[in-house]
Short mmCIF file of N, CA and C in Angstrom, two decimals:
data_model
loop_
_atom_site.label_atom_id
_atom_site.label_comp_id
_atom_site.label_asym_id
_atom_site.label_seq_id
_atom_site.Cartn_x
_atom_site.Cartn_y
_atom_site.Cartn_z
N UNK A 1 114.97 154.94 114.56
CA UNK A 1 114.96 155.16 115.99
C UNK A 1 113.53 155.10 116.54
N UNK A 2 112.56 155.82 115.88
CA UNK A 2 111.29 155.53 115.69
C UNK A 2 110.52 154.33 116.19
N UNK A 3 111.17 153.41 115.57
CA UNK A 3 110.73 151.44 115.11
C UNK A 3 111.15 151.36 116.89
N UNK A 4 112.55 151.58 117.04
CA UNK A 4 113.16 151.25 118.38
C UNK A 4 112.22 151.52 119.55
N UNK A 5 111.71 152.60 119.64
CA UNK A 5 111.08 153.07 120.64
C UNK A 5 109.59 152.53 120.49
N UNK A 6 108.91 152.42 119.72
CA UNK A 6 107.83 151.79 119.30
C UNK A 6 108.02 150.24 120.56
N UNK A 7 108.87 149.21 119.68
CA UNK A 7 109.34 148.22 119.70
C UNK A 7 109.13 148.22 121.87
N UNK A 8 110.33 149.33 122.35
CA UNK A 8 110.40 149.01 123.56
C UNK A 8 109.28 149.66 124.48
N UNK A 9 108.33 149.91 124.15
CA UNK A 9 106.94 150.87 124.12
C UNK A 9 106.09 149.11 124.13
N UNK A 10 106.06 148.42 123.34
CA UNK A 10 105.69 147.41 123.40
C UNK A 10 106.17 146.17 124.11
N UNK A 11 107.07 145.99 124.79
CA UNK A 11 107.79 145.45 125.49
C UNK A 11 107.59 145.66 126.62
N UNK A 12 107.49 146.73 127.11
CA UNK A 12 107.40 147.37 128.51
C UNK A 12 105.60 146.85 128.85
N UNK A 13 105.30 147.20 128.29
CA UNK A 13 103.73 147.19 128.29
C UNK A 13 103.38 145.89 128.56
N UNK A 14 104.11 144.83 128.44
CA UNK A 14 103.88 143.83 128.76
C UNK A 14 103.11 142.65 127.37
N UNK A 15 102.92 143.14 126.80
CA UNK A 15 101.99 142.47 125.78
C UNK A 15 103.17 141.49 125.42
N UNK A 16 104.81 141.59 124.97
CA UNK A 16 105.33 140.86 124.36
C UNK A 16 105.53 139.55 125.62
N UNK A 17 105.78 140.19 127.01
CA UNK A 17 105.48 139.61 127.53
C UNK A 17 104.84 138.40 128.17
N UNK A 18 103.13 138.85 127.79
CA UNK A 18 102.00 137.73 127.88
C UNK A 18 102.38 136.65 126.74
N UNK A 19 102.73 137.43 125.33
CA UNK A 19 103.07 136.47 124.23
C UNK A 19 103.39 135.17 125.13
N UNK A 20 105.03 135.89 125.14
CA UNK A 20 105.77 134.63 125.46
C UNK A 20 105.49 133.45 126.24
N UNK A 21 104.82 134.24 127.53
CA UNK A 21 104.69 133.36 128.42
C UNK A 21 103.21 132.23 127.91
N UNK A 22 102.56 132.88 127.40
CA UNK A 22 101.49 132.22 126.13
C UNK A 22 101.97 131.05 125.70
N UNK A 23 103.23 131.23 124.65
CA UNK A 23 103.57 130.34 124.41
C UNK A 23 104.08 129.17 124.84
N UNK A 24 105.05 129.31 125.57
CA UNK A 24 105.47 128.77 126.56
C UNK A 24 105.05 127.63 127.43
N UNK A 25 103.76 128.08 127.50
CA UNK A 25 102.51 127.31 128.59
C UNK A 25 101.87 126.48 127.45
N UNK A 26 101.78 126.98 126.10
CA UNK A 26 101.22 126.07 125.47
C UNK A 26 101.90 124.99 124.47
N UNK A 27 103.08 125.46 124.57
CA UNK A 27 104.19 124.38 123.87
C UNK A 27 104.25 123.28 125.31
N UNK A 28 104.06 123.39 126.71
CA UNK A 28 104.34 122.22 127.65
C UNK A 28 102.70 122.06 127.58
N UNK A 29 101.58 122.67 127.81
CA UNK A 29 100.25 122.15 126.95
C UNK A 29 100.16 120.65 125.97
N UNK A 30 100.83 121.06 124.86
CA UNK A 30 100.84 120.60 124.05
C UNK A 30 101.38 119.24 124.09
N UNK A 31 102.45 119.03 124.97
CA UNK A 31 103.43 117.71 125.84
C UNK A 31 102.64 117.31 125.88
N UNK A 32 101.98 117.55 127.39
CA UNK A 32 100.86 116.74 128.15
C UNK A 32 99.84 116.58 127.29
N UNK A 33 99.07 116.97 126.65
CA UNK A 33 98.36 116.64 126.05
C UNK A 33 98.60 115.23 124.50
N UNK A 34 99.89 115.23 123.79
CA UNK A 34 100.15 114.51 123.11
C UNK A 34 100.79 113.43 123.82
N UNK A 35 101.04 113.37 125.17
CA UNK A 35 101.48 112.47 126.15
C UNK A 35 100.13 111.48 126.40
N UNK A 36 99.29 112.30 126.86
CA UNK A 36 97.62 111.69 127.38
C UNK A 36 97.27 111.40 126.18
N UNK A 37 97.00 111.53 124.56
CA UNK A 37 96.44 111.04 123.62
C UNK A 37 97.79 109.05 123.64
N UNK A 38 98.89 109.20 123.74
CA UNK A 38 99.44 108.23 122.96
C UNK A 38 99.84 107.57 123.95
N UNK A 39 99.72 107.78 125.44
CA UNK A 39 100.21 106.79 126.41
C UNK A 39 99.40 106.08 127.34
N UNK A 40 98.20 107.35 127.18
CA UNK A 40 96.84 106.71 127.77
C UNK A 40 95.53 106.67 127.00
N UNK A 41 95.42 107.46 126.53
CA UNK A 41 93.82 106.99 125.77
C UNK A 41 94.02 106.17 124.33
N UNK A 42 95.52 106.27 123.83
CA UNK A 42 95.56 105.36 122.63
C UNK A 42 95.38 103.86 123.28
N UNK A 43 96.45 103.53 123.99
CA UNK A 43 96.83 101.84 124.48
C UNK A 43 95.28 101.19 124.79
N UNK A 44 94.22 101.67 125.53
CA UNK A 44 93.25 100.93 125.87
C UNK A 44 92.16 100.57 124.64
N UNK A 45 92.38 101.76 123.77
CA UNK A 45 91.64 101.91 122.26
C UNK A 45 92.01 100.25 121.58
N UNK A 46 93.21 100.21 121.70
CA UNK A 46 94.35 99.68 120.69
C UNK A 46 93.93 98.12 121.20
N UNK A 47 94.04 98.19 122.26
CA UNK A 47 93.70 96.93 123.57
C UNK A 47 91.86 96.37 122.89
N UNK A 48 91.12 97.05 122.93
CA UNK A 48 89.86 97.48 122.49
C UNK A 48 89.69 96.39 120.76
N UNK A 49 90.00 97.36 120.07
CA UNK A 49 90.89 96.98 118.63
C UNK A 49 91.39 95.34 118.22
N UNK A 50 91.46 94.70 119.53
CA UNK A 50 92.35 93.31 119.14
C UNK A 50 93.90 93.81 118.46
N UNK A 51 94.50 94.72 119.23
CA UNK A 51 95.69 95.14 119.51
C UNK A 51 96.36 96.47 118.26
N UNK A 52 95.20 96.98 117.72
CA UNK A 52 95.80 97.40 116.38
C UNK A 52 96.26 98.99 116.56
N UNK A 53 97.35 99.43 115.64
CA UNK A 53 97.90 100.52 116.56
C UNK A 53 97.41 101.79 115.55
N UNK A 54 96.66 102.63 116.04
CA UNK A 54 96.14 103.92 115.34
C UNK A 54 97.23 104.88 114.72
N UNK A 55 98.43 104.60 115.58
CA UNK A 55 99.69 105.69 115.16
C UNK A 55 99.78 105.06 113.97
N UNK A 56 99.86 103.83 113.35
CA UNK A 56 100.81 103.83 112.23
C UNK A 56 99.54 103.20 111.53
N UNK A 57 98.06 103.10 111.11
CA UNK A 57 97.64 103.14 110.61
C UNK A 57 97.62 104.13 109.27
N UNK A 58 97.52 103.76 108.30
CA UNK A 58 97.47 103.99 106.99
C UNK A 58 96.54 103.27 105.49
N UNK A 59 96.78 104.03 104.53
CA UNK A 59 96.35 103.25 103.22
C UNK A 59 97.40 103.71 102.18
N UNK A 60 98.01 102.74 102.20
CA UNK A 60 99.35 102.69 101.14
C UNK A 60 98.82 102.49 99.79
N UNK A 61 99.65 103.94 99.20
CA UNK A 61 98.97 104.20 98.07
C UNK A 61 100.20 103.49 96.69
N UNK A 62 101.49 103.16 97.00
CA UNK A 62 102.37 102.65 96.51
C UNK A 62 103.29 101.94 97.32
N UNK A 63 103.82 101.40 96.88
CA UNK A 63 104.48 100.45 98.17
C UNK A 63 106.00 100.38 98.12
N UNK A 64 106.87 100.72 99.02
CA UNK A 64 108.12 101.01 99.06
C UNK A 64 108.96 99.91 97.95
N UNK A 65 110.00 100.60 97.21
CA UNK A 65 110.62 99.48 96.02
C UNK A 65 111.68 99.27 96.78
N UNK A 66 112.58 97.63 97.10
CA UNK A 66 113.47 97.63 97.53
C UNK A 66 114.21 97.36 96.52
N UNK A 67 115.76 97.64 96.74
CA UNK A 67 116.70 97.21 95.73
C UNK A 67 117.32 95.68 95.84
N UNK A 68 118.69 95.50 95.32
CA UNK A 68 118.92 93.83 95.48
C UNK A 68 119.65 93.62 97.20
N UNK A 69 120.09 94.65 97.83
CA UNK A 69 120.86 94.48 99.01
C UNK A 69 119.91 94.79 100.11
N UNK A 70 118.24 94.75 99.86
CA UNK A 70 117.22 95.19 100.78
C UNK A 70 116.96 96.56 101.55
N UNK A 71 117.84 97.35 100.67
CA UNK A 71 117.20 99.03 100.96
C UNK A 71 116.39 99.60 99.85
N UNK A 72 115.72 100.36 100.97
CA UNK A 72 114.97 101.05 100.08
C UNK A 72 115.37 101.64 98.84
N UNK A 73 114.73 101.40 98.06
CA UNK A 73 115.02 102.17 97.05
C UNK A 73 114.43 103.51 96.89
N UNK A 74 112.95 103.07 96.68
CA UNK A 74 111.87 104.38 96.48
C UNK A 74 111.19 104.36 97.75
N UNK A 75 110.87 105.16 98.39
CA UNK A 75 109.68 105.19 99.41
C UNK A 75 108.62 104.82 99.12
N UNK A 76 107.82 104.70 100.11
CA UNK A 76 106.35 104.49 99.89
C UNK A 76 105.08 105.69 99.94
N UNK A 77 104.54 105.48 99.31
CA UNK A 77 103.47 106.97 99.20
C UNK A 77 102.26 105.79 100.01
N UNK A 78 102.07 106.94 101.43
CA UNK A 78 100.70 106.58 102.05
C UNK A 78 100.49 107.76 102.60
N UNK A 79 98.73 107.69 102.91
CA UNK A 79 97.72 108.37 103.06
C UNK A 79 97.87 108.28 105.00
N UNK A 80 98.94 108.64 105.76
CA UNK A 80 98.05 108.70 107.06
C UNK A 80 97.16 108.52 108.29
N UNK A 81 96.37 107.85 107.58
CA UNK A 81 94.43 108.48 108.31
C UNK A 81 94.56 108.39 110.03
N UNK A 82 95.57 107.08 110.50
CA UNK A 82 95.86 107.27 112.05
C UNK A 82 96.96 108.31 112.47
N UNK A 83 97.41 109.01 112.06
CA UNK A 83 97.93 110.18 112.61
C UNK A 83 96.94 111.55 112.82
N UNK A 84 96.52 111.24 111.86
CA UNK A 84 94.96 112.33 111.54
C UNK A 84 94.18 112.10 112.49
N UNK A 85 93.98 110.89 112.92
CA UNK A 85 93.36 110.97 114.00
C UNK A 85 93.38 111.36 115.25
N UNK A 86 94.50 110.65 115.39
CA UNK A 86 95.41 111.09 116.54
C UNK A 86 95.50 113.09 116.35
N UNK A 87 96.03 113.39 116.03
CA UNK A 87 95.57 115.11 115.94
C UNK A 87 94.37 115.57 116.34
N UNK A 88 93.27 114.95 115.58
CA UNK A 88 91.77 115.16 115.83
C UNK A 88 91.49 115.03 117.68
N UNK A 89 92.11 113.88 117.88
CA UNK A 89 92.03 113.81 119.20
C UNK A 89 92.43 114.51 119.96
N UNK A 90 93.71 115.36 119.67
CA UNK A 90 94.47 115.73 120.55
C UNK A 90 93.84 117.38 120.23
N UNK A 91 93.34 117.37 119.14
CA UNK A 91 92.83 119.44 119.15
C UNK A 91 91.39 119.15 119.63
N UNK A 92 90.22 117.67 119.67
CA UNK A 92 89.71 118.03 120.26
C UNK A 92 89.55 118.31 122.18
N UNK A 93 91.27 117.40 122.50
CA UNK A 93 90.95 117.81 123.74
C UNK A 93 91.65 118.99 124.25
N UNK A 94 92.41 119.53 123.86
CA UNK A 94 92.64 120.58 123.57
C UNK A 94 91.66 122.05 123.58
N UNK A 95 91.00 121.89 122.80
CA UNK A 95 89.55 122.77 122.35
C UNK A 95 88.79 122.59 123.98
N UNK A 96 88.51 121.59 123.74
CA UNK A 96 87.38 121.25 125.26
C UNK A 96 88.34 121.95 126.60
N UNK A 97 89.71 121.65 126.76
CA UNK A 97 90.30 121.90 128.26
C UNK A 97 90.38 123.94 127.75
N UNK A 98 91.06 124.13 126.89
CA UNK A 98 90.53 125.42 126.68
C UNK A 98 89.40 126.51 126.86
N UNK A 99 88.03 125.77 126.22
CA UNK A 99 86.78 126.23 126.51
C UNK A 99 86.81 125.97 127.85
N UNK A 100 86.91 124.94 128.94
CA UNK A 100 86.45 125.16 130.28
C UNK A 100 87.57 126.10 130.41
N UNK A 101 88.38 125.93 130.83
CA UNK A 101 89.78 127.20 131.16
C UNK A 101 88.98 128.68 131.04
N UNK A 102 88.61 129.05 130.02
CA UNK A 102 87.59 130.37 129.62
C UNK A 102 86.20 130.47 130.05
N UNK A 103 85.81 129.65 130.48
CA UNK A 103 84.44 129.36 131.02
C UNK A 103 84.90 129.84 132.52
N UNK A 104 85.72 128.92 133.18
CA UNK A 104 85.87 129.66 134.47
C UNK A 104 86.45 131.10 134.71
N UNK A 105 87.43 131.31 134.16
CA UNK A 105 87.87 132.73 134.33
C UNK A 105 86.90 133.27 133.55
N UNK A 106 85.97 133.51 132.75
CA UNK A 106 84.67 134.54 132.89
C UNK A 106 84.08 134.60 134.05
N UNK A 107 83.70 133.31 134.40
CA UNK A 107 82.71 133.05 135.93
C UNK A 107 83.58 133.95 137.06
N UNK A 108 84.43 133.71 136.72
CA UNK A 108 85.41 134.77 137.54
C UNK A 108 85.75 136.13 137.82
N UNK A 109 85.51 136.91 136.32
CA UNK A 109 85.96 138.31 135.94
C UNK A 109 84.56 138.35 136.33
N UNK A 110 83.43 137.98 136.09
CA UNK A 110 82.03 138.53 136.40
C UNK A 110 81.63 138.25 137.72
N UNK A 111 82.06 137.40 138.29
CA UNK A 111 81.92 137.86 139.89
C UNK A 111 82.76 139.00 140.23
N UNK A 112 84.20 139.10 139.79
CA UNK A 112 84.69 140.56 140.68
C UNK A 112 84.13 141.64 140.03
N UNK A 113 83.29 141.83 138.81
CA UNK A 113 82.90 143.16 138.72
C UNK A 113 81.44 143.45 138.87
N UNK A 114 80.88 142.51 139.83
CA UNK A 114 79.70 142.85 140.33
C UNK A 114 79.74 143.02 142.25
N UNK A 115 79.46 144.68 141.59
CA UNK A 115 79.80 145.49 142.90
C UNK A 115 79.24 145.05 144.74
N UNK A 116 78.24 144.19 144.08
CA UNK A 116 77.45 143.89 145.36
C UNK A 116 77.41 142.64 146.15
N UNK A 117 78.34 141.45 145.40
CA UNK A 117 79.01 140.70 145.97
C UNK A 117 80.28 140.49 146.46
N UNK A 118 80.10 140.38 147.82
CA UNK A 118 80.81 140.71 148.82
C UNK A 118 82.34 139.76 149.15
N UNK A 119 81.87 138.47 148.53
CA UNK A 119 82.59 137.29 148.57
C UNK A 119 83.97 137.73 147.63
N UNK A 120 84.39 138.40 146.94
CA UNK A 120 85.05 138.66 146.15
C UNK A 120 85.72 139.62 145.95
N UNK A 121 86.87 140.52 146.12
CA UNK A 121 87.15 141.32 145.93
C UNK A 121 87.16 142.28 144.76
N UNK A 122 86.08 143.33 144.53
CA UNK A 122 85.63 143.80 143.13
C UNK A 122 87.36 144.98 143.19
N UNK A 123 87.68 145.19 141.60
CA UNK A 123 88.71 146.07 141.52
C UNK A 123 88.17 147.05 141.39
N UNK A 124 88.97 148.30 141.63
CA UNK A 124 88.89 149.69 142.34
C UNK A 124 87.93 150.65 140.99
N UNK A 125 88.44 150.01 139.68
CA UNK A 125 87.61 151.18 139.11
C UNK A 125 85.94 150.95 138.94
N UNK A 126 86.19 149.14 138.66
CA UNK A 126 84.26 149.09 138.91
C UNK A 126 83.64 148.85 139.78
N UNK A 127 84.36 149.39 141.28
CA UNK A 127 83.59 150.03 142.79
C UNK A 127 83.59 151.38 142.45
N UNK A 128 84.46 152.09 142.19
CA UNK A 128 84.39 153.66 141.67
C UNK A 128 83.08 153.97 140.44
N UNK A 129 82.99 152.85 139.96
CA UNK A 129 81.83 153.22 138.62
C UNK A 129 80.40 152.84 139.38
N UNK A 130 80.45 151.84 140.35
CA UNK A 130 79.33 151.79 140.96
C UNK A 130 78.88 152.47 141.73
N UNK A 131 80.08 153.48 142.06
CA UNK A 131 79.52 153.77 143.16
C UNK A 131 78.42 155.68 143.10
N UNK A 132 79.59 155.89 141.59
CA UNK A 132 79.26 157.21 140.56
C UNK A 132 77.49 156.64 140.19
N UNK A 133 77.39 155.28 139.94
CA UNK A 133 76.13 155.11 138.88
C UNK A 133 75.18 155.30 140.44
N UNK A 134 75.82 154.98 141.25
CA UNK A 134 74.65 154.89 142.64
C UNK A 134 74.03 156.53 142.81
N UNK A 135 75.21 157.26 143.07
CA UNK A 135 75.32 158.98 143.32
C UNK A 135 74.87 159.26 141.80
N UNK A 136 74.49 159.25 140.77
CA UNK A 136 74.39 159.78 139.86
C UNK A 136 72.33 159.47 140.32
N UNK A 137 72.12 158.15 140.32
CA UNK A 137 70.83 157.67 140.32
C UNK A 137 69.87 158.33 141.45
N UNK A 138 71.28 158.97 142.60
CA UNK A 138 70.13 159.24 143.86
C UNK A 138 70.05 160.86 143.42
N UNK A 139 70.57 161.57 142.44
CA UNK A 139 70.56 162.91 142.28
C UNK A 139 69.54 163.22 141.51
N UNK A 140 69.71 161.58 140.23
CA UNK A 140 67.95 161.95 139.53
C UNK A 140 66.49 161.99 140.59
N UNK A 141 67.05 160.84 141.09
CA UNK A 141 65.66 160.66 142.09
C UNK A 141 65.34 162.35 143.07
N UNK A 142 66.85 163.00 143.15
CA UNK A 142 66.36 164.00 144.30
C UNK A 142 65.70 164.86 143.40
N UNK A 143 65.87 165.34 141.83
CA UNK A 143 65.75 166.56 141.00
C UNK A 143 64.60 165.78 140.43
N UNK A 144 63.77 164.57 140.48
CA UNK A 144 62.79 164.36 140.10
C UNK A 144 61.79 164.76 141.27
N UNK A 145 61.84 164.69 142.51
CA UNK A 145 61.17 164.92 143.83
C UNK A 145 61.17 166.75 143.86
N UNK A 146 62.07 167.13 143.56
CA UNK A 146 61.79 168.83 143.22
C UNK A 146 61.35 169.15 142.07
N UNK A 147 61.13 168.52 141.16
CA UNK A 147 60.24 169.06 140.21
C UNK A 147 58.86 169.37 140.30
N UNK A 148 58.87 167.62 141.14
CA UNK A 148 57.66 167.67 141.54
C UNK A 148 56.67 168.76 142.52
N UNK A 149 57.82 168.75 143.64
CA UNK A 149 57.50 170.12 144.30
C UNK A 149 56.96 171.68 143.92
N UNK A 150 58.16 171.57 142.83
CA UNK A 150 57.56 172.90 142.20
C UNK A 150 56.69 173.46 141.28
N UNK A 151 56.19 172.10 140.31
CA UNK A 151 54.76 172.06 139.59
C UNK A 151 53.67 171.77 140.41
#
């Protein structure tokens, strides 16, 4: 019963929440992005190439055995290397649209929690902390001015 309440303790809170929707965004991410590697930046490569196609590039390491009625018999053992690429491409753009994505929402969280720009709406607890560090700073300044007074 324990586990249960735990469980909906975590649920509520939203975290399983963000998961999902996490995912979600990055499984249709992932579309568009393997869409833009193989429909647009492959074809002009390929075009580039004298027509050669990166998807099915390989180095065939054995070569498929056919039988007497022209099926396969054995498969073929190959190495890949244009799918690999294609991946490479697609996590590095991936990586890059990510890093800016996080680049701006910092630029973002650090404008609203700097109390003194105005352009932005700062949230309530770090106007409340600025405003304690302000009143805290003018109380040293007053109990430094009476010290003085009284030595």
């Amino acid at each position: 019963m324990k586990l249960f309440k735990e469980f909906k303790e975590f649920a509520v809170k939203g975290n399983m929440m963000d998961m999902a929707i996490g995912i979600i965004i990055g499984a249709a991410f992932n579309r568009v992005i393997d869409v833009l590697v193989k429909k647009v930046m492959l074809p002009p490569l390929s075009l580039l190439t004298d027509g050669v196609n990166f998807e099915n590039r390989k180095i065939i390491l054995k070569e498929a055995v056919l039988n007497n009625d022209g099926l396969i018999k054995t498969e073929e053992v190959a190495i890949g290397y244009g799918a690999l690429g294609e991946a490479f491409l697609d996590f590095m753009i991936i990586g890059f649209t990510v890093f800016i994505i996080v680049k701006f929402m910092n630029r973002l969280r650090d404008r609203s929690h700097d109390s003194k720009d105005k352009t932005v709406s700062t949230p309530k607890d770090i106007e409340l902390l600025s405003k304690l560090t302000e009143l805290v700073e003018e109380q040293n300044e007053l109990l430094k001015s009476k010290k003085g007074l009284t030595n």
